[in-house]
PDB file of C-alpha atoms and ligand atoms in Angstrom:
ATOM      1  CA  MET A 209      30.200  14.557  20.453  1.00 96.00           C
ATOM      2  CA  PHE A 210      27.257  16.904  20.293  1.00 96.00           C
ATOM      3  CA  GLN A 211      23.741  16.307  19.213  1.00 96.00           C
ATOM      4  CA  MET A 212      20.864  18.329  17.847  1.00 96.00           C
ATOM      5  CA  LYS A 213      17.510  17.854  16.204  1.00 97.00           C
ATOM      6  CA  THR A 214      16.014  19.090  12.996  1.00 97.00           C
ATOM      7  CA  ASN A 215      12.245  19.264  12.784  1.00 97.00           C
ATOM      8  CA  ASN A 216      11.772  19.350   9.021  1.00 98.00           C
ATOM      9  CA  PRO A 217      13.708  18.731   5.791  1.00 98.00           C
ATOM     10  CA  GLU A 218      14.513  22.417   5.378  1.00 98.00           C
ATOM     11  CA  GLN A 219      16.403  22.497   8.672  1.00 98.00           C
ATOM     12  CA  THR A 220      18.572  19.572   7.620  1.00 98.00           C
ATOM     13  CA  TYR A 221      19.305  21.367   4.360  1.00 98.00           C
ATOM     14  CA  GLN A 222      20.220  24.484   6.328  1.00 97.00           C
ATOM     15  CA  LEU A 223      22.500  22.476   8.567  1.00 97.00           C
ATOM     16  CA  GLY A 224      24.327  21.363   5.434  1.00 98.00           C
ATOM     17  CA  GLN A 225      24.682  25.014   4.457  1.00 97.00           C
ATOM     18  CA  LYS A 226      26.033  25.876   7.872  1.00 97.00           C
ATOM     19  CA  PHE A 227      28.690  23.183   7.724  1.00 97.00           C
ATOM     20  CA  ALA A 228      29.691  24.216   4.229  1.00 98.00           C
ATOM     21  CA  ALA A 229      30.102  27.825   5.299  1.00 97.00           C
ATOM     22  CA  ALA A 230      32.525  26.717   8.015  1.00 96.00           C
ATOM     23  CA  MET A 231      34.565  24.110   6.190  1.00 96.00           C
ATOM     24  CA  LYS A 232      37.676  24.516   4.076  1.00 96.00           C
ATOM     25  CA  PRO A 233      39.287  22.520   1.263  1.00 96.00           C
ATOM     26  CA  GLY A 234      41.110  19.474   2.573  1.00 95.00           C
ATOM     27  CA  MET A 235      38.428  18.642   5.113  1.00 96.00           C
ATOM     28  CA  THR A 236      36.279  15.531   5.209  1.00 97.00           C
ATOM     29  CA  ILE A 237      32.753  14.719   6.340  1.00 98.00           C
ATOM     30  CA  LEU A 238      31.792  11.149   7.154  1.00 98.00           C
ATOM     31  CA  LEU A 239      28.033  11.037   6.702  1.00 98.00           C
ATOM     32  CA  GLU A 240      26.267   8.109   8.291  1.00 98.00           C
ATOM     33  CA  GLY A 241      22.537   7.354   8.317  1.00 98.00           C
ATOM     34  CA  ASP A 242      20.029   4.834   6.986  1.00 96.00           C
ATOM     35  CA  LEU A 243      18.192   5.217   3.704  1.00 94.00           C
ATOM     36  CA  GLY A 244      15.782   8.110   3.970  1.00 95.00           C
ATOM     37  CA  ALA A 245      17.578   9.677   6.914  1.00 97.00           C
ATOM     38  CA  GLY A 246      18.341  12.890   5.060  1.00 98.00           C
ATOM     39  CA  LYS A 247      21.945  12.497   3.884  1.00 97.00           C
ATOM     40  CA  THR A 248      21.259  13.675   0.352  1.00 96.00           C
ATOM     41  CA  LEU A 249      19.322  16.647   1.632  1.00 97.00           C
ATOM     42  CA  PHE A 250      22.242  17.601   3.862  1.00 98.00           C
ATOM     43  CA  VAL A 251      24.655  17.346   0.925  1.00 98.00           C
ATOM     44  CA  GLN A 252      22.320  19.392  -1.259  1.00 98.00           C
ATOM     45  CA  GLY A 253      22.379  22.206   1.276  1.00 98.00           C
ATOM     46  CA  PHE A 254      26.118  21.835   1.619  1.00 98.00           C
ATOM     47  CA  ALA A 255      26.697  22.059  -2.132  1.00 98.00           C
ATOM     48  CA  ALA A 256      24.290  24.968  -2.614  1.00 98.00           C
ATOM     49  CA  GLN A 257      26.222  26.971  -0.047  1.00 98.00           C
ATOM     50  CA  LEU A 258      29.385  26.426  -2.100  1.00 98.00           C
ATOM     51  CA  GLN A 259      27.627  27.669  -5.265  1.00 98.00           C
ATOM     52  CA  VAL A 260      27.288  24.285  -6.924  1.00 98.00           C
ATOM     53  CA  LYS A 261      24.819  24.755  -9.774  1.00 96.00           C
ATOM     54  CA  GLU A 262      24.372  21.199 -10.963  1.00 94.00           C
ATOM     55  CA  GLN A 263      21.889  18.839  -9.395  1.00 93.00           C
ATOM     56  CA  VAL A 264      23.142  16.918  -6.378  1.00 94.00           C
ATOM     57  CA  THR A 265      21.960  13.325  -6.111  1.00 90.00           C
ATOM     58  CA  SER A 266      22.997  10.180  -4.292  1.00 84.00           C
ATOM     59  CA  PRO A 267      26.084   8.708  -5.933  1.00 81.00           C
ATOM     60  CA  THR A 268      24.780   5.242  -5.082  1.00 75.00           C
ATOM     61  CA  PHE A 269      25.215   3.907  -8.616  1.00 77.00           C
ATOM     62  CA  ASN A 270      28.291   5.761  -9.761  1.00 77.00           C
ATOM     63  CA  LEU A 271      29.925   5.585  -6.278  1.00 88.00           C
ATOM     64  CA  MET A 272      31.415   9.057  -6.561  1.00 90.00           C
ATOM     65  CA  ASN A 273      30.191  12.407  -7.844  1.00 93.00           C
ATOM     66  CA  ILE A 274      32.352  15.490  -8.180  1.00 94.00           C
ATOM     67  CA  TYR A 275      30.623  18.841  -7.949  1.00 96.00           C
ATOM     68  CA  GLN A 276      32.346  22.034  -8.953  1.00 96.00           C
ATOM     69  CA  GLY A 277      31.607  24.930  -6.669  1.00 97.00           C
ATOM     70  CA  ASP A 278      33.817  27.352  -4.738  1.00 97.00           C
ATOM     71  CA  CYS A 279      35.976  24.249  -4.393  1.00 97.00           C
ATOM     72  CA  PRO A 280      35.435  20.721  -5.689  1.00 97.00           C
ATOM     73  CA  ILE A 281      33.227  18.459  -3.590  1.00 97.00           C
ATOM     74  CA  TYR A 282      34.071  14.769  -3.810  1.00 95.00           C
ATOM     75  CA  HIS A 283      30.923  12.931  -2.821  1.00 95.00           C
ATOM     76  CA  PHE A 284      31.308   9.192  -2.192  1.00 94.00           C
ATOM     77  CA  ASP A 285      28.706   6.583  -1.422  1.00 94.00           C
ATOM     78  CA  LEU A 286      30.102   3.299  -0.133  1.00 94.00           C
ATOM     79  CA  TYR A 287      26.702   1.630   0.156  1.00 93.00           C
ATOM     80  CA  ARG A 288      27.183  -0.800  -2.712  1.00 92.00           C
ATOM     81  CA  LEU A 289      30.754  -1.772  -1.940  1.00 93.00           C
ATOM     82  CA  GLU A 290      31.470  -5.058  -0.243  1.00 93.00           C
ATOM     83  CA  GLN A 291      35.237  -5.438  -0.086  1.00 95.00           C
ATOM     84  CA  GLU A 292      37.927  -3.061   1.040  1.00 95.00           C
ATOM     85  CA  GLU A 293      39.808  -3.753  -2.201  1.00 94.00           C
ATOM     86  CA  GLU A 294      37.001  -2.133  -4.153  1.00 94.00           C
ATOM     87  CA  LEU A 295      37.892   1.203  -2.603  1.00 94.00           C
ATOM     88  CA  ASP A 296      41.139   1.103  -4.523  1.00 91.00           C
ATOM     89  CA  GLU A 297      39.330   0.210  -7.725  1.00 89.00           C
ATOM     90  CA  ILE A 298      36.981   3.173  -7.553  1.00 87.00           C
ATOM     91  CA  GLY A 299      39.851   5.569  -6.898  1.00 87.00           C
ATOM     92  CA  PHE A 300      38.778   6.250  -3.346  1.00 92.00           C
ATOM     93  CA  TYR A 301      42.284   6.906  -2.055  1.00 93.00           C
ATOM     94  CA  GLU A 302      43.089   9.310  -4.887  1.00 91.00           C
ATOM     95  CA  TYR A 303      40.401  11.622  -3.636  1.00 89.00           C
ATOM     96  CA  SER A 304      39.691  10.785  -0.014  1.00 87.00           C
ATOM     97  CA  GLU A 305      42.461  13.083   1.176  1.00 83.00           C
ATOM     98  CA  ALA A 306      42.211  15.602  -1.650  1.00 86.00           C
ATOM     99  CA  PRO A 307      43.752  18.866  -0.433  1.00 89.00           C
ATOM    100  CA  ASP A 308      41.961  20.976  -3.046  1.00 94.00           C
ATOM    101  CA  GLY A 309      38.426  19.950  -2.215  1.00 96.00           C
ATOM    102  CA  ILE A 310      35.991  18.826   0.437  1.00 97.00           C
ATOM    103  CA  VAL A 311      35.280  15.129   0.703  1.00 97.00           C
ATOM    104  CA  ILE A 312      31.921  13.739   1.798  1.00 97.00           C
ATOM    105  CA  ILE A 313      31.718  10.012   2.391  1.00 96.00           C
ATOM    106  CA  GLU A 314      28.360   8.305   2.875  1.00 96.00           C
ATOM    107  CA  TRP A 315      28.163   4.930   4.657  1.00 96.00           C
ATOM    108  CA  PRO A 316      31.618   5.319   6.222  1.00 97.00           C
ATOM    109  CA  ASP A 317      30.847   2.786   8.957  1.00 97.00           C
ATOM    110  CA  LYS A 318      31.161  -0.002   6.381  1.00 96.00           C
ATOM    111  CA  PHE A 319      34.910   0.588   6.133  1.00 97.00           C
ATOM    112  CA  PRO A 320      36.038   2.131   9.409  1.00 96.00           C
ATOM    113  CA  ASP A 321      39.696   1.244   8.844  1.00 96.00           C
ATOM    114  CA  CYS A 322      39.929   2.882   5.419  1.00 96.00           C
ATOM    115  CA  LEU A 323      38.819   6.402   6.261  1.00 96.00           C
ATOM    116  CA  PRO A 324      40.720   9.658   6.570  1.00 95.00           C
ATOM    117  CA  LYS A 325      42.102  10.111  10.073  1.00 95.00           C
ATOM    118  CA  GLU A 326      40.883  13.678  10.409  1.00 96.00           C
ATOM    119  CA  ALA A 327      37.190  14.166   9.766  1.00 97.00           C
ATOM    120  CA  PHE A 328      33.845  15.416  10.949  1.00 98.00           C
ATOM    121  CA  TYR A 329      31.586  12.465  11.610  1.00 98.00           C
ATOM    122  CA  ILE A 330      27.883  13.209  11.230  1.00 98.00           C
ATOM    123  CA  LYS A 331      25.184  10.668  11.897  1.00 98.00           C
ATOM    124  CA  ILE A 332      21.526  11.287  11.041  1.00 98.00           C
ATOM    125  CA  GLU A 333      18.886   9.158  12.720  1.00 98.00           C
ATOM    126  CA  LEU A 334      15.119   9.232  12.773  1.00 97.00           C
ATOM    127  CA  GLY A 335      13.598  11.245  15.600  1.00 96.00           C
ATOM    128  CA  GLU A 336      10.435  10.607  17.567  1.00 95.00           C
ATOM    129  CA  LEU A 337       8.252  12.603  15.176  1.00 96.00           C
ATOM    130  CA  PRO A 338       7.896  11.812  11.456  1.00 94.00           C
ATOM    131  CA  ASP A 339       9.780  14.889  10.236  1.00 97.00           C
ATOM    132  CA  GLN A 340      12.278  14.968  13.039  1.00 98.00           C
ATOM    133  CA  ARG A 341      15.886  13.851  12.777  1.00 98.00           C
ATOM    134  CA  LYS A 342      18.498  13.392  15.460  1.00 98.00           C
ATOM    135  CA  ILE A 343      21.910  14.517  14.307  1.00 98.00           C
ATOM    136  CA  CYS A 344      25.118  13.605  16.089  1.00 98.00           C
ATOM    137  CA  VAL A 345      28.378  15.298  15.254  1.00 98.00           C
ATOM    138  CA  ALA A 346      31.740  13.984  16.394  1.00 98.00           C
ATOM    139  CA  LEU A 347      35.302  14.885  15.590  1.00 98.00           C
ATOM    140  CA  LYS A 348      37.814  12.332  14.396  1.00 98.00           C
ATOM    141  CA  GLY A 349      41.398  13.451  15.024  1.00 97.00           C
ATOM    142  CA  GLU A 350      42.465  16.710  16.611  1.00 96.00           C
ATOM    143  CA  THR A 351      43.422  18.972  13.724  1.00 95.00           C
ATOM    144  CA  HIS A 352      40.040  20.642  13.310  1.00 96.00           C
ATOM    145  CA  LYS A 353      39.168  20.970  16.980  1.00 97.00           C
ATOM    146  CA  ASP A 354      38.698  24.740  16.866  1.00 97.00           C
ATOM    147  CA  LEU A 355      36.305  24.550  13.962  1.00 97.00           C
ATOM    148  CA  TYR A 356      34.451  21.699  15.605  1.00 97.00           C
ATOM    149  CA  GLU A 357      33.959  23.782  18.744  1.00 96.00           C
ATOM    150  CA  GLU A 358      32.759  26.727  16.672  1.00 95.00           C
ATOM    151  CA  LEU A 359      30.235  24.498  14.961  1.00 96.00           C
ATOM    152  CA  GLU A 360      29.109  23.105  18.266  1.00 96.00           C
ATOM    153  CA  THR A 361      28.464  26.589  19.563  1.00 94.00           C
ATOM    154  CA  SER A 362      26.625  27.734  16.461  1.00 91.00           C
ATOM    155  CA  CYS A 363      24.517  24.590  16.254  1.00 89.00           C
ATOM    156  CA  LEU A 364      23.479  24.462  19.875  1.00 84.00           C
ATOM    157  CA  TYR A 365      22.873  28.095  20.728  1.00 72.00           C
TER     158      TYR A 365
HETATM  159  P1  ADP B 546      19.141   9.676   2.341  1.00 97.62           P
HETATM  160  O1  ADP B 546      20.021  10.350   1.346  1.00 97.62           O
HETATM  161  O2  ADP B 546      19.731   9.625   3.718  1.00 97.62           O
HETATM  162  O3  ADP B 546      18.668   8.338   1.897  1.00 97.62           O
HETATM  163  P2  ADP B 546      17.259  11.734   1.580  1.00 97.62           P
HETATM  164  O4  ADP B 546      17.908  13.015   1.892  1.00 97.62           O
HETATM  165  O5  ADP B 546      17.282  11.308   0.139  1.00 97.62           O
HETATM  166  O6  ADP B 546      17.834  10.576   2.513  1.00 97.62           O
HETATM  167  O7  ADP B 546      15.740  11.751   2.001  1.00 97.62           O
HETATM  168  C1  ADP B 546      15.279  12.159   3.258  1.00 97.62           C
HETATM  169  C2  ADP B 546      13.759  12.121   3.220  1.00 97.62           C
HETATM  170  O8  ADP B 546      13.242  12.351   4.513  1.00 97.62           O
HETATM  171  C3  ADP B 546      13.195  13.197   2.305  1.00 97.62           C
HETATM  172  O9  ADP B 546      12.063  12.685   1.655  1.00 97.62           O
HETATM  173  C4  ADP B 546      12.804  14.301   3.286  1.00 97.62           C
HETATM  174  O10 ADP B 546      11.729  15.079   2.810  1.00 97.62           O
HETATM  175  C5  ADP B 546      12.376  13.469   4.492  1.00 97.62           C
HETATM  176  N1  ADP B 546      12.518  14.206   5.773  1.00 97.62           N
HETATM  177  C6  ADP B 546      11.551  14.433   6.663  1.00 97.62           C
HETATM  178  N2  ADP B 546      11.982  15.132   7.726  1.00 97.62           N
HETATM  179  C7  ADP B 546      13.295  15.356   7.506  1.00 97.62           C
HETATM  180  C8  ADP B 546      14.310  16.021   8.257  1.00 97.62           C
HETATM  181  N3  ADP B 546      14.085  16.611   9.464  1.00 97.62           N
HETATM  182  N4  ADP B 546      15.540  16.060   7.724  1.00 97.62           N
HETATM  183  C9  ADP B 546      15.804  15.471   6.552  1.00 97.62           C
HETATM  184  N5  ADP B 546      14.894  14.824   5.794  1.00 97.62           N
HETATM  185  C10 ADP B 546      13.652  14.760   6.258  1.00 97.62           C
HETATM  186 MG1   MG B 547      20.940   9.622  -0.393  1.00 97.62          MG
END
């Protein structure tokens, strides 16, 4: 696990861009953080980096958005789901390991047993100052260890 801070919204957006520049189709981000943490901002930066032109919003009501960029981005929000069975109903498993695109799952901690085994876990928390955020990154699984270490280096130095 490594940790960094952003000091304003723009830096969180840029962090999203940085992750997008490093990631490849078939990879997954688990994006945790309370309401107002900055998850949408991160995804907006991420999508912009992959040349998504449409507007990126929280999929809270439709549960999943698909953005077309350099590759598809499957953007899930599990906030409103209550039962594991609902994941099936919304087609979660059809996309959650999509080899052609990048999957971003918000509120993953609600369903820890239903998530892809290989993923980048990112948690955004409030910092000490109003516009500061504490961002933890952890790797789930071993497959993307090299990329994870590259990201660690580029984020910390
Ligand atoms: P979420 O999707 O997690 O609910 P949003 O991205 O929609 O959160 O909103 C984050 C809010 O916090 C925005 O209003 C943004 O301007 C504000 N903010 C302040 N500082 C930061 C920061 N360092 N990183 C991200 N957002 C920040
Ligand atoms: Mg949001």
